[in-house]
Structures are given as structure tokens and as C-alpha cells.
């Protein structure tokens, strides 16, 4: 079990650029989640997938954000036209089950800095 | 916004001391989770509580699910330097409070510093 992995771990970009992050969940985990964490705060839910279907999106996920999980395995989170307010840690988590009460295992995160 | 209130915000203790932190909410939670986050890493699950009144231990950690389903506490006994980090309570808001089983709500965390 290799755990949830995220790539890159760090990203510095200029305002207005597009960025894409990747998350590889634990093998055979059918659910995948994206959270955002700013300094001094706990993670905040952005969206989640069950297999390849995106089932819930937070109002925090503006139209500049898009997430995909095309084959029900890895997922990508893209931010278009980045703004300084997008600077945060983007965390991915995965779980296995059907009840929704199963444990979510988090990856190490991608820290984004928008200059 | 976040609906979990954690206290204290930070703690500075000596190695060997016991620690207690808690989490309260105005909304009902069906599950309470305690995570620890080290700098630059993702949160790691410490303890999960699924029933009101439940008391669960994991080594030196003990947590309880409040009987009102609106609070939880975490105790750490005989602290050691590697206990340093940020401790978060989290849980899915009950559906009748606008939540879902899949969407975790986190508190702001308690920063623990242990002096050797």
C-alpha cells in the first residue's frame, strides 16, 4: 500500500497562468476527494468523485476550477487564470466503500503559490 | 464556513505531561474524527468515533464522542516530542444540517508544542 500520492508537491506560478495538479489514490479506492487548506485553517472540501463520476462540488469551486477522474483512478485538478487568492495547499484524499463513513486517507498535498 | 470550534488554539507543554483538547459544534455530527498534521504533510487519521458516548483509545490517545453529538475531546497522555503538530477534529455534518457523509468539515486545529 503506497498511500495517496500527489504531484507536484510545490508549485509557484504567476497570476493568470493555468496550473494542473495530479492525485493518485490508494489502489482500489473508489472515492476520491479534493480539499483546499489555507494558512491557519483546516482543510475545506472542494469536490469528490465516486469512481469516474463527480458527485458533489463545493461553492468554493469557482468556474476557474475543474476536476476530472477520467478512468476512475487518478484525478487532476486544474485552476485556470490563477489569482493570488488561490494560494493554498491542495489536498487529495481517497477512501473505499459505499456508506460514506469510511476513512479518508490524505495525500501530502500540493502547495501552490501564486505571485 | 467551518462549523467546528476547537480549543485551545495552541498549547505549549513539557514532555511527559498530559494534554487535552476539545471540539464543539452547534450542529450535530454522526461521526467525529481526529487527525494530526505535520508541517508540509497531509492530515493523518488518529481516531474515529461513530457512536454518541463512544470512548476509544489508540495507544496514548483517547477520544470521546459527546452524548449530544455536538462535541468531542482528545486526550494525549505522557506527551513526547514527536507529538508536536496540529491536531484537527473533523466530521461529516448530519444531512439534516446540510451535510453529507462524504464531505468532511474540519476545525481550525490545535497547535501542540512539546518541550523536551
CSV table of C-alpha atoms in Angstrom, one decimal:
chain,number,residue,atom,x,y,z
A,1,UNK,CA,0.0,0.0,0.0
A,2,UNK,CA,1.8,3.1,-1.2
A,3,UNK,CA,-0.7,5.7,0.1
A,4,UNK,CA,-2.1,8.6,-1.7
A,5,UNK,CA,0.4,10.5,-3.8
A,6,UNK,CA,0.2,14.0,-5.2
A,7,UNK,CA,2.3,15.7,-7.9
A,8,UNK,CA,3.8,18.2,-7.8
A,9,UNK,CA,4.5,18.9,-4.1
A,10,UNK,CA,5.1,22.5,-4.7
A,11,UNK,CA,4.1,24.9,-7.5
A,12,UNK,CA,4.9,28.6,-7.9
A,13,UNK,CA,3.2,30.4,-10.7
A,14,UNK,CA,2.4,33.9,-11.9
A,15,UNK,CA,-1.1,35.3,-11.7
A,16,UNK,CA,-3.1,34.5,-14.8
A,17,UNK,CA,-1.3,31.2,-15.5
A,18,UNK,CA,-3.1,27.8,-15.6
A,19,UNK,CA,-1.9,25.0,-13.3
A,20,UNK,CA,-2.8,21.4,-13.1
A,21,UNK,CA,-2.3,19.0,-10.1
A,22,UNK,CA,-2.4,15.3,-10.1
A,23,UNK,CA,-3.6,12.8,-7.4
A,24,UNK,CA,-3.1,9.1,-7.4
A,25,UNK,CA,-5.3,7.4,-4.8
A,26,UNK,CA,-4.7,4.3,-2.9
A,27,UNK,CA,-5.2,1.3,-5.2
A,28,UNK,CA,-8.8,0.1,-5.4
A,29,UNK,CA,-10.2,3.1,-3.6
A,30,UNK,CA,-13.4,4.1,-5.4
A,31,UNK,CA,-13.8,7.5,-3.8
A,32,UNK,CA,-11.5,10.5,-4.3
A,33,UNK,CA,-11.8,13.9,-2.7
A,34,UNK,CA,-10.1,17.3,-3.1
A,35,UNK,CA,-9.7,19.8,-0.3
A,36,UNK,CA,-8.1,23.2,0.0
A,37,UNK,CA,-6.2,24.4,3.1
A,38,UNK,CA,-5.1,27.9,3.7
A,39,UNK,CA,-2.7,29.0,6.4
A,40,UNK,CA,-4.1,28.7,9.9
A,41,UNK,CA,-7.2,26.8,8.8
A,42,UNK,CA,-8.4,23.3,8.5
A,43,UNK,CA,-8.9,21.7,5.1
A,44,UNK,CA,-12.1,22.7,3.3
A,45,UNK,CA,-14.0,20.4,1.0
A,46,UNK,CA,-13.9,21.2,-2.7
A,47,UNK,CA,-15.3,18.1,-4.6
A,48,UNK,CA,-15.5,14.4,-4.6
A,49,UNK,CA,-15.7,11.5,-7.1
A,50,UNK,CA,-17.2,8.1,-6.9
A,51,UNK,CA,-15.3,6.1,-9.5
A,52,UNK,CA,-15.3,8.5,-12.5
A,53,UNK,CA,-18.4,10.4,-11.6
A,54,UNK,CA,-18.1,13.8,-9.9
A,55,UNK,CA,-20.9,13.7,-7.4
A,56,UNK,CA,-20.6,16.9,-5.3
A,57,UNK,CA,-18.9,20.3,-5.7
A,58,UNK,CA,-18.5,23.0,-3.1
A,59,UNK,CA,-19.4,26.6,-3.8
A,60,UNK,CA,-15.7,27.2,-3.2
A,61,UNK,CA,-15.1,25.6,-6.6
A,62,UNK,CA,-15.5,28.6,-8.9
A,63,UNK,CA,-15.7,28.1,-12.7
A,64,UNK,CA,-12.0,28.6,-13.0
A,65,UNK,CA,-11.6,25.2,-11.2
A,66,UNK,CA,-12.2,21.9,-12.9
A,67,UNK,CA,-11.5,18.4,-11.6
A,68,UNK,CA,-11.6,15.1,-13.6
A,69,UNK,CA,-11.2,11.5,-12.9
A,70,UNK,CA,-11.4,10.0,-16.3
A,71,UNK,CA,-10.9,6.4,-15.7
A,72,UNK,CA,-11.8,6.2,-12.1
A,73,UNK,CA,-8.2,6.0,-10.9
A,74,UNK,CA,-6.1,9.2,-10.8
A,75,UNK,CA,-7.6,12.6,-10.7
A,76,UNK,CA,-6.5,16.0,-11.9
A,77,UNK,CA,-7.4,19.5,-10.6
A,78,UNK,CA,-6.9,22.4,-12.9
A,79,UNK,CA,-7.0,26.0,-12.0
A,80,UNK,CA,-7.3,28.4,-14.9
A,81,UNK,CA,-6.3,32.1,-14.8
A,82,UNK,CA,-4.8,31.7,-11.3
A,83,UNK,CA,-5.3,34.5,-8.7
A,84,UNK,CA,-3.3,35.3,-5.6
A,85,UNK,CA,-6.2,34.1,-3.5
A,86,UNK,CA,-5.7,30.6,-5.0
A,87,UNK,CA,-2.5,30.3,-3.0
A,88,UNK,CA,-3.1,27.3,-0.7
A,89,UNK,CA,-2.3,23.7,0.0
A,90,UNK,CA,-4.5,21.4,-2.2
A,91,UNK,CA,-5.1,18.1,-0.6
A,92,UNK,CA,-6.3,14.9,-2.1
A,93,UNK,CA,-7.9,12.0,-0.2
A,94,UNK,CA,-9.3,8.6,-1.1
A,95,UNK,CA,-11.5,6.0,0.5
A,96,UNK,CA,-13.0,2.7,-0.2
A,97,UNK,CA,-16.6,1.8,0.5
A,98,UNK,CA,-20.2,2.6,-0.2
A,99,UNK,CA,-21.5,4.1,3.1
A,100,UNK,CA,-19.7,7.3,3.0
A,101,UNK,CA,-18.5,6.7,6.6
A,102,UNK,CA,-15.3,5.1,5.5
A,103,UNK,CA,-11.9,6.6,6.4
A,104,UNK,CA,-10.5,9.2,4.1
A,105,UNK,CA,-6.7,8.9,3.7
A,106,UNK,CA,-5.0,12.1,2.7
A,107,UNK,CA,-2.0,12.6,0.5
A,108,UNK,CA,0.9,15.0,1.2
A,109,UNK,CA,-0.7,17.9,-0.7
A,110,UNK,CA,0.4,20.3,-3.4
A,111,UNK,CA,1.4,23.7,-2.1
A,112,UNK,CA,0.5,26.4,-4.6
A,113,UNK,CA,1.9,29.9,-4.5
A,114,UNK,CA,0.6,32.5,-7.0
A,115,UNK,CA,2.7,35.6,-7.4
B,1,UNK,CA,-17.7,28.4,6.6
B,2,UNK,CA,-16.3,26.0,9.1
B,3,UNK,CA,-18.7,25.0,11.9
B,4,UNK,CA,-16.3,23.3,14.3
B,5,UNK,CA,-14.8,25.2,17.2
B,6,UNK,CA,-11.5,23.8,18.5
B,7,UNK,CA,-9.8,24.8,21.7
B,8,UNK,CA,-7.3,25.7,22.7
B,9,UNK,CA,-5.8,27.2,19.6
B,10,UNK,CA,-2.3,26.3,20.8
B,11,UNK,CA,-0.6,24.6,23.7
B,12,UNK,CA,3.0,24.6,25.0
B,13,UNK,CA,3.7,21.7,27.3
B,14,UNK,CA,6.6,19.8,28.8
B,15,UNK,CA,7.5,16.3,27.7
B,16,UNK,CA,5.7,13.8,29.9
B,17,UNK,CA,2.6,16.0,30.5
B,18,UNK,CA,-0.9,15.0,29.6
B,19,UNK,CA,-2.8,17.1,27.0
B,20,UNK,CA,-6.5,17.6,26.5
B,21,UNK,CA,-8.2,19.4,23.6
B,22,UNK,CA,-11.8,19.6,22.5
B,23,UNK,CA,-14.1,20.4,19.7
B,24,UNK,CA,-17.6,21.7,19.8
B,25,UNK,CA,-20.3,22.5,17.2
B,26,UNK,CA,-23.7,24.0,17.1
B,27,UNK,CA,-24.6,21.3,14.6
B,28,UNK,CA,-25.0,17.5,15.0
B,29,UNK,CA,-22.3,15.2,13.7
B,30,UNK,CA,-22.7,11.5,13.1
B,31,UNK,CA,-19.0,10.8,13.1
B,32,UNK,CA,-16.1,12.5,14.9
B,33,UNK,CA,-12.6,12.2,13.5
B,34,UNK,CA,-9.3,13.3,15.0
B,35,UNK,CA,-6.4,14.0,12.6
B,36,UNK,CA,-2.8,15.1,13.1
B,37,UNK,CA,-0.9,17.1,10.5
B,38,UNK,CA,2.8,17.6,10.5
B,39,UNK,CA,4.3,20.6,8.6
B,40,UNK,CA,4.1,20.2,4.9
B,41,UNK,CA,2.2,17.0,5.0
B,42,UNK,CA,-1.4,15.9,4.8
B,43,UNK,CA,-3.6,15.0,7.8
B,44,UNK,CA,-3.2,11.5,9.2
B,45,UNK,CA,-6.2,9.9,11.0
B,46,UNK,CA,-5.6,9.2,14.7
B,47,UNK,CA,-9.0,8.1,16.0
B,48,UNK,CA,-12.5,7.7,14.5
B,49,UNK,CA,-15.7,7.8,16.7
B,50,UNK,CA,-19.0,6.5,15.3
B,51,UNK,CA,-21.5,6.4,18.2
B,52,UNK,CA,-22.6,9.0,20.7
B,53,UNK,CA,-20.9,8.3,24.1
B,54,UNK,CA,-18.2,6.2,22.5
B,55,UNK,CA,-14.8,6.3,24.2
B,56,UNK,CA,-11.9,5.0,22.1
B,57,UNK,CA,-8.2,4.6,22.7
B,58,UNK,CA,-5.2,4.4,20.3
B,59,UNK,CA,-2.0,3.9,22.3
B,60,UNK,CA,-1.5,7.1,24.4
B,61,UNK,CA,-4.5,8.8,22.7
B,62,UNK,CA,-8.1,8.7,24.0
B,63,UNK,CA,-11.1,10.3,22.4
B,64,UNK,CA,-14.7,10.5,23.2
B,65,UNK,CA,-17.9,11.3,21.2
B,66,UNK,CA,-20.1,13.5,23.2
B,67,UNK,CA,-23.6,12.3,24.0
B,68,UNK,CA,-25.2,15.3,22.5
B,69,UNK,CA,-23.3,14.5,19.2
B,70,UNK,CA,-22.1,18.2,19.2
B,71,UNK,CA,-18.7,17.7,20.8
B,72,UNK,CA,-15.7,15.6,21.2
B,73,UNK,CA,-12.4,15.6,23.1
B,74,UNK,CA,-8.9,14.2,22.6
B,75,UNK,CA,-6.5,13.4,25.3
B,76,UNK,CA,-2.8,12.6,24.9
B,77,UNK,CA,-1.1,11.0,27.9
B,78,UNK,CA,2.6,11.2,28.7
B,79,UNK,CA,3.5,13.5,25.7
B,80,UNK,CA,6.7,13.0,23.7
B,81,UNK,CA,8.5,15.4,21.3
B,82,UNK,CA,7.0,13.6,18.2
B,83,UNK,CA,3.5,14.6,19.4
B,84,UNK,CA,4.3,18.1,18.0
B,85,UNK,CA,1.9,19.1,15.3
B,86,UNK,CA,-1.5,20.4,14.5
B,87,UNK,CA,-4.5,18.3,15.7
B,88,UNK,CA,-7.8,18.7,13.8
B,89,UNK,CA,-11.2,17.5,14.7
B,90,UNK,CA,-13.4,16.7,11.7
B,91,UNK,CA,-16.6,15.0,10.7
B,92,UNK,CA,-19.4,14.9,8.2
B,93,UNK,CA,-22.3,17.2,9.1
B,94,UNK,CA,-25.5,15.3,9.5
B,95,UNK,CA,-27.7,15.5,6.4
B,96,UNK,CA,-30.4,17.5,8.2
B,97,UNK,CA,-27.7,20.1,8.9
B,98,UNK,CA,-26.9,20.4,5.3
B,99,UNK,CA,-24.0,18.0,5.2
B,100,UNK,CA,-23.3,14.6,3.7
B,101,UNK,CA,-21.4,11.5,4.6
B,102,UNK,CA,-18.7,12.3,2.1
B,103,UNK,CA,-17.9,15.9,2.9
B,104,UNK,CA,-15.7,16.4,5.9
B,105,UNK,CA,-15.8,19.6,7.9
B,106,UNK,CA,-12.6,20.5,9.8
B,107,UNK,CA,-11.9,22.7,12.8
B,108,UNK,CA,-9.1,25.2,12.7
B,109,UNK,CA,-6.8,23.0,14.6
B,110,UNK,CA,-4.9,23.0,17.9
B,111,UNK,CA,-1.1,23.5,17.6
B,112,UNK,CA,0.8,21.4,20.1
B,113,UNK,CA,4.4,22.2,21.0
B,114,UNK,CA,6.2,19.8,23.3
B,115,UNK,CA,9.4,21.0,25.1
B,116,UNK,CA,11.8,18.2,25.7
